[in-house]
Amino acid sequence: MRHMAKMSLAGLGMLGLSTAAHAQGCVLCYTSAAAAGPGAMHALDMGVLALLIPALVLFIAIFSLIAYRVRVASRPVHAVAVAPRLNLSTSFLRRVFRQRRSVSATA
């Protein structure tokens, strides 16, 4: 277990050191958007927002589903509603059939 934790920590460290991870802070992207004018900056901001909203909604939906399932699974056993058990023993069925015979015989 410790080996796996060390390997995942090392992987995250390498990912943080990569140049591709810092592409969002790229000076070239910022200067080209700033040179295009305020309309282009606004359009770029709206584009980022439009791409962020569906991903955020999907993340919240999946997280909510997981939280709901964990909450349902962690309920105590006595809180779960149990359907009433039908008494279909042989003595019960014999009694029912006797009552039906006696009702049909008197009618």
mmCIF file with all atom_site columns, C-alpha atoms in Angstrom:
data_model
loop_
_atom_site.group_PDB
_atom_site.id
_atom_site.type_symbol
_atom_site.label_atom_id
_atom_site.label_alt_id
_atom_site.label_comp_id
_atom_site.label_asym_id
_atom_site.label_entity_id
_atom_site.label_seq_id
_atom_site.pdbx_PDB_ins_code
_atom_site.Cartn_x
_atom_site.Cartn_y
_atom_site.Cartn_z
_atom_site.occupancy
_atom_site.B_iso_or_equiv
_atom_site.pdbx_formal_charge
_atom_site.auth_seq_id
_atom_site.auth_comp_id
_atom_site.auth_asym_id
_atom_site.auth_atom_id
_atom_site.pdbx_PDB_model_num
ATOM 1   C CA . MET A 1 1   ? 0.000   0.000   0.000   1.00 0.00 ? 1   MET A CA 1
ATOM 2   C CA . ARG A 1 2   ? 2.832   2.407   0.800   1.00 0.00 ? 2   ARG A CA 1
ATOM 3   C CA . HIS A 1 3   ? 4.538   1.601   -2.491  1.00 0.00 ? 3   HIS A CA 1
ATOM 4   C CA . MET A 1 4   ? 1.383   2.544   -4.378  1.00 0.00 ? 4   MET A CA 1
ATOM 5   C CA . ALA A 1 5   ? 1.076   5.811   -2.450  1.00 0.00 ? 5   ALA A CA 1
ATOM 6   C CA . LYS A 1 6   ? 4.708   6.699   -3.196  1.00 0.00 ? 6   LYS A CA 1
ATOM 7   C CA . MET A 1 7   ? 4.288   5.930   -6.891  1.00 0.00 ? 7   MET A CA 1
ATOM 8   C CA . SER A 1 8   ? 1.111   8.021   -7.183  1.00 0.00 ? 8   SER A CA 1
ATOM 9   C CA . LEU A 1 9   ? 2.790   10.918  -5.366  1.00 0.00 ? 9   LEU A CA 1
ATOM 10  C CA . ALA A 1 10  ? 5.782   10.688  -7.711  1.00 0.00 ? 10  ALA A CA 1
ATOM 11  C CA . GLY A 1 11  ? 3.456   10.623  -10.726 1.00 0.00 ? 11  GLY A CA 1
ATOM 12  C CA . LEU A 1 12  ? 1.640   13.741  -9.532  1.00 0.00 ? 12  LEU A CA 1
ATOM 13  C CA . GLY A 1 13  ? 4.982   15.460  -8.954  1.00 0.00 ? 13  GLY A CA 1
ATOM 14  C CA . MET A 1 14  ? 6.125   14.687  -12.498 1.00 0.00 ? 14  MET A CA 1
ATOM 15  C CA . LEU A 1 15  ? 2.826   15.892  -13.892 1.00 0.00 ? 15  LEU A CA 1
ATOM 16  C CA . GLY A 1 16  ? 3.210   19.188  -12.042 1.00 0.00 ? 16  GLY A CA 1
ATOM 17  C CA . LEU A 1 17  ? 6.709   19.690  -13.434 1.00 0.00 ? 17  LEU A CA 1
ATOM 18  C CA . SER A 1 18  ? 5.710   19.150  -17.066 1.00 0.00 ? 18  SER A CA 1
ATOM 19  C CA . THR A 1 19  ? 5.514   22.169  -19.355 1.00 0.00 ? 19  THR A CA 1
ATOM 20  C CA . ALA A 1 20  ? 2.155   21.025  -20.770 1.00 0.00 ? 20  ALA A CA 1
ATOM 21  C CA . ALA A 1 21  ? 0.592   21.423  -17.332 1.00 0.00 ? 21  ALA A CA 1
ATOM 22  C CA . HIS A 1 22  ? 1.420   25.138  -17.362 1.00 0.00 ? 22  HIS A CA 1
ATOM 23  C CA . ALA A 1 23  ? -0.093  25.829  -20.787 1.00 0.00 ? 23  ALA A CA 1
ATOM 24  C CA . GLN A 1 24  ? -3.010  27.773  -19.302 1.00 0.00 ? 24  GLN A CA 1
ATOM 25  C CA . GLY A 1 25  ? -0.599  30.404  -18.009 1.00 0.00 ? 25  GLY A CA 1
ATOM 26  C CA . CYS A 1 26  ? 1.045   30.765  -21.411 1.00 0.00 ? 26  CYS A CA 1
ATOM 27  C CA . VAL A 1 27  ? 2.119   34.339  -22.136 1.00 0.00 ? 27  VAL A CA 1
ATOM 28  C CA . LEU A 1 28  ? 1.597   33.915  -25.879 1.00 0.00 ? 28  LEU A CA 1
ATOM 29  C CA . CYS A 1 29  ? -2.087  33.034  -25.414 1.00 0.00 ? 29  CYS A CA 1
ATOM 30  C CA . TYR A 1 30  ? -2.630  35.991  -23.109 1.00 0.00 ? 30  TYR A CA 1
ATOM 31  C CA . THR A 1 31  ? -0.885  38.518  -25.330 1.00 0.00 ? 31  THR A CA 1
ATOM 32  C CA . SER A 1 32  ? -2.658  37.361  -28.488 1.00 0.00 ? 32  SER A CA 1
ATOM 33  C CA . ALA A 1 33  ? -6.063  37.582  -26.774 1.00 0.00 ? 33  ALA A CA 1
ATOM 34  C CA . ALA A 1 34  ? -5.222  41.004  -25.306 1.00 0.00 ? 34  ALA A CA 1
ATOM 35  C CA . ALA A 1 35  ? -4.026  42.309  -28.685 1.00 0.00 ? 35  ALA A CA 1
ATOM 36  C CA . ALA A 1 36  ? -7.281  41.262  -30.354 1.00 0.00 ? 36  ALA A CA 1
ATOM 37  C CA . GLY A 1 37  ? -9.245  43.734  -28.276 1.00 0.00 ? 37  GLY A CA 1
ATOM 38  C CA . PRO A 1 38  ? -11.824 43.700  -25.514 1.00 0.00 ? 38  PRO A CA 1
ATOM 39  C CA . GLY A 1 39  ? -14.428 41.939  -27.673 1.00 0.00 ? 39  GLY A CA 1
ATOM 40  C CA . ALA A 1 40  ? -12.123 38.981  -28.251 1.00 0.00 ? 40  ALA A CA 1
ATOM 41  C CA . MET A 1 41  ? -11.223 38.832  -24.572 1.00 0.00 ? 41  MET A CA 1
ATOM 42  C CA . HIS A 1 42  ? -14.907 38.728  -23.691 1.00 0.00 ? 42  HIS A CA 1
ATOM 43  C CA . ALA A 1 43  ? -15.561 36.047  -26.323 1.00 0.00 ? 43  ALA A CA 1
ATOM 44  C CA . LEU A 1 44  ? -12.671 33.973  -24.961 1.00 0.00 ? 44  LEU A CA 1
ATOM 45  C CA . ASP A 1 45  ? -14.020 34.309  -21.420 1.00 0.00 ? 45  ASP A CA 1
ATOM 46  C CA . MET A 1 46  ? -17.509 33.262  -22.557 1.00 0.00 ? 46  MET A CA 1
ATOM 47  C CA . GLY A 1 47  ? -16.044 30.302  -24.444 1.00 0.00 ? 47  GLY A CA 1
ATOM 48  C CA . VAL A 1 48  ? -14.216 29.096  -21.358 1.00 0.00 ? 48  VAL A CA 1
ATOM 49  C CA . LEU A 1 49  ? -17.407 29.508  -19.323 1.00 0.00 ? 49  LEU A CA 1
ATOM 50  C CA . ALA A 1 50  ? -19.455 27.614  -21.928 1.00 0.00 ? 50  ALA A CA 1
ATOM 51  C CA . LEU A 1 51  ? -17.008 24.713  -21.790 1.00 0.00 ? 51  LEU A CA 1
ATOM 52  C CA . LEU A 1 52  ? -16.883 24.781  -17.994 1.00 0.00 ? 52  LEU A CA 1
ATOM 53  C CA . ILE A 1 53  ? -20.629 24.584  -17.298 1.00 0.00 ? 53  ILE A CA 1
ATOM 54  C CA . PRO A 1 54  ? -21.375 21.111  -18.806 1.00 0.00 ? 54  PRO A CA 1
ATOM 55  C CA . ALA A 1 55  ? -18.316 19.590  -17.153 1.00 0.00 ? 55  ALA A CA 1
ATOM 56  C CA . LEU A 1 56  ? -19.272 21.123  -13.809 1.00 0.00 ? 56  LEU A CA 1
ATOM 57  C CA . VAL A 1 57  ? -22.885 19.926  -14.069 1.00 0.00 ? 57  VAL A CA 1
ATOM 58  C CA . LEU A 1 58  ? -21.701 16.418  -14.925 1.00 0.00 ? 58  LEU A CA 1
ATOM 59  C CA . PHE A 1 59  ? -19.279 16.402  -11.979 1.00 0.00 ? 59  PHE A CA 1
ATOM 60  C CA . ILE A 1 60  ? -21.968 17.585  -9.556  1.00 0.00 ? 60  ILE A CA 1
ATOM 61  C CA . ALA A 1 61  ? -24.457 14.982  -10.839 1.00 0.00 ? 61  ALA A CA 1
ATOM 62  C CA . ILE A 1 62  ? -21.997 12.108  -10.452 1.00 0.00 ? 62  ILE A CA 1
ATOM 63  C CA . PHE A 1 63  ? -20.899 13.323  -7.007  1.00 0.00 ? 63  PHE A CA 1
ATOM 64  C CA . SER A 1 64  ? -24.540 13.657  -5.902  1.00 0.00 ? 64  SER A CA 1
ATOM 65  C CA . LEU A 1 65  ? -25.346 10.144  -7.115  1.00 0.00 ? 65  LEU A CA 1
ATOM 66  C CA . ILE A 1 66  ? -22.385 8.704   -5.233  1.00 0.00 ? 66  ILE A CA 1
ATOM 67  C CA . ALA A 1 67  ? -23.320 10.626  -2.067  1.00 0.00 ? 67  ALA A CA 1
ATOM 68  C CA . TYR A 1 68  ? -26.930 9.411   -2.323  1.00 0.00 ? 68  TYR A CA 1
ATOM 69  C CA . ARG A 1 69  ? -25.870 5.782   -2.742  1.00 0.00 ? 69  ARG A CA 1
ATOM 70  C CA . VAL A 1 70  ? -23.454 6.012   0.190   1.00 0.00 ? 70  VAL A CA 1
ATOM 71  C CA . ARG A 1 71  ? -26.180 7.533   2.364   1.00 0.00 ? 71  ARG A CA 1
ATOM 72  C CA . VAL A 1 72  ? -28.687 4.824   1.418   1.00 0.00 ? 72  VAL A CA 1
ATOM 73  C CA . ALA A 1 73  ? -26.138 2.050   1.954   1.00 0.00 ? 73  ALA A CA 1
ATOM 74  C CA . SER A 1 74  ? -25.153 3.355   5.381   1.00 0.00 ? 74  SER A CA 1
ATOM 75  C CA . ARG A 1 75  ? -28.690 3.419   6.793   1.00 0.00 ? 75  ARG A CA 1
ATOM 76  C CA . PRO A 1 76  ? -29.262 1.218   9.815   1.00 0.00 ? 76  PRO A CA 1
ATOM 77  C CA . VAL A 1 77  ? -31.092 -2.015  9.150   1.00 0.00 ? 77  VAL A CA 1
ATOM 78  C CA . HIS A 1 78  ? -34.065 -1.137  11.373  1.00 0.00 ? 78  HIS A CA 1
ATOM 79  C CA . ALA A 1 79  ? -34.737 2.053   9.384   1.00 0.00 ? 79  ALA A CA 1
ATOM 80  C CA . VAL A 1 80  ? -35.347 0.164   6.172   1.00 0.00 ? 80  VAL A CA 1
ATOM 81  C CA . ALA A 1 81  ? -39.025 -0.594  5.625   1.00 0.00 ? 81  ALA A CA 1
ATOM 82  C CA . VAL A 1 82  ? -39.672 -4.325  5.484   1.00 0.00 ? 82  VAL A CA 1
ATOM 83  C CA . ALA A 1 83  ? -42.685 -5.678  3.651   1.00 0.00 ? 83  ALA A CA 1
ATOM 84  C CA . PRO A 1 84  ? -45.047 -7.643  5.866   1.00 0.00 ? 84  PRO A CA 1
ATOM 85  C CA . ARG A 1 85  ? -44.522 -11.342 5.592   1.00 0.00 ? 85  ARG A CA 1
ATOM 86  C CA . LEU A 1 86  ? -47.470 -13.392 4.447   1.00 0.00 ? 86  LEU A CA 1
ATOM 87  C CA . ASN A 1 87  ? -48.348 -16.336 6.616   1.00 0.00 ? 87  ASN A CA 1
ATOM 88  C CA . LEU A 1 88  ? -48.796 -19.073 4.017   1.00 0.00 ? 88  LEU A CA 1
ATOM 89  C CA . SER A 1 89  ? -48.148 -22.048 6.220   1.00 0.00 ? 89  SER A CA 1
ATOM 90  C CA . THR A 1 90  ? -50.024 -25.291 5.549   1.00 0.00 ? 90  THR A CA 1
ATOM 91  C CA . SER A 1 91  ? -52.182 -24.919 8.659   1.00 0.00 ? 91  SER A CA 1
ATOM 92  C CA . PHE A 1 92  ? -53.243 -21.439 7.561   1.00 0.00 ? 92  PHE A CA 1
ATOM 93  C CA . LEU A 1 93  ? -54.145 -22.661 4.066   1.00 0.00 ? 93  LEU A CA 1
ATOM 94  C CA . ARG A 1 94  ? -56.124 -25.617 5.465   1.00 0.00 ? 94  ARG A CA 1
ATOM 95  C CA . ARG A 1 95  ? -58.108 -23.246 7.686   1.00 0.00 ? 95  ARG A CA 1
ATOM 96  C CA . VAL A 1 96  ? -58.888 -20.978 4.709   1.00 0.00 ? 96  VAL A CA 1
ATOM 97  C CA . PHE A 1 97  ? -60.035 -23.915 2.582   1.00 0.00 ? 97  PHE A CA 1
ATOM 98  C CA . ARG A 1 98  ? -62.223 -25.245 5.441   1.00 0.00 ? 98  ARG A CA 1
ATOM 99  C CA . GLN A 1 99  ? -63.868 -21.835 5.798   1.00 0.00 ? 99  GLN A CA 1
ATOM 100 C CA . ARG A 1 100 ? -64.577 -21.693 2.056   1.00 0.00 ? 100 ARG A CA 1
ATOM 101 C CA . ARG A 1 101 ? -66.050 -25.200 2.085   1.00 0.00 ? 101 ARG A CA 1
ATOM 102 C CA . SER A 1 102 ? -68.289 -24.406 5.013   1.00 0.00 ? 102 SER A CA 1
ATOM 103 C CA . VAL A 1 103 ? -69.469 -21.168 3.362   1.00 0.00 ? 103 VAL A CA 1
ATOM 104 C CA . SER A 1 104 ? -70.168 -22.904 0.036   1.00 0.00 ? 104 SER A CA 1
ATOM 105 C CA . ALA A 1 105 ? -71.924 -25.846 1.763   1.00 0.00 ? 105 ALA A CA 1
ATOM 106 C CA . THR A 1 106 ? -74.331 -23.574 3.657   1.00 0.00 ? 106 THR A CA 1
ATOM 107 C CA . ALA A 1 107 ? -75.132 -21.487 0.589   1.00 0.00 ? 107 ALA A CA 1
#
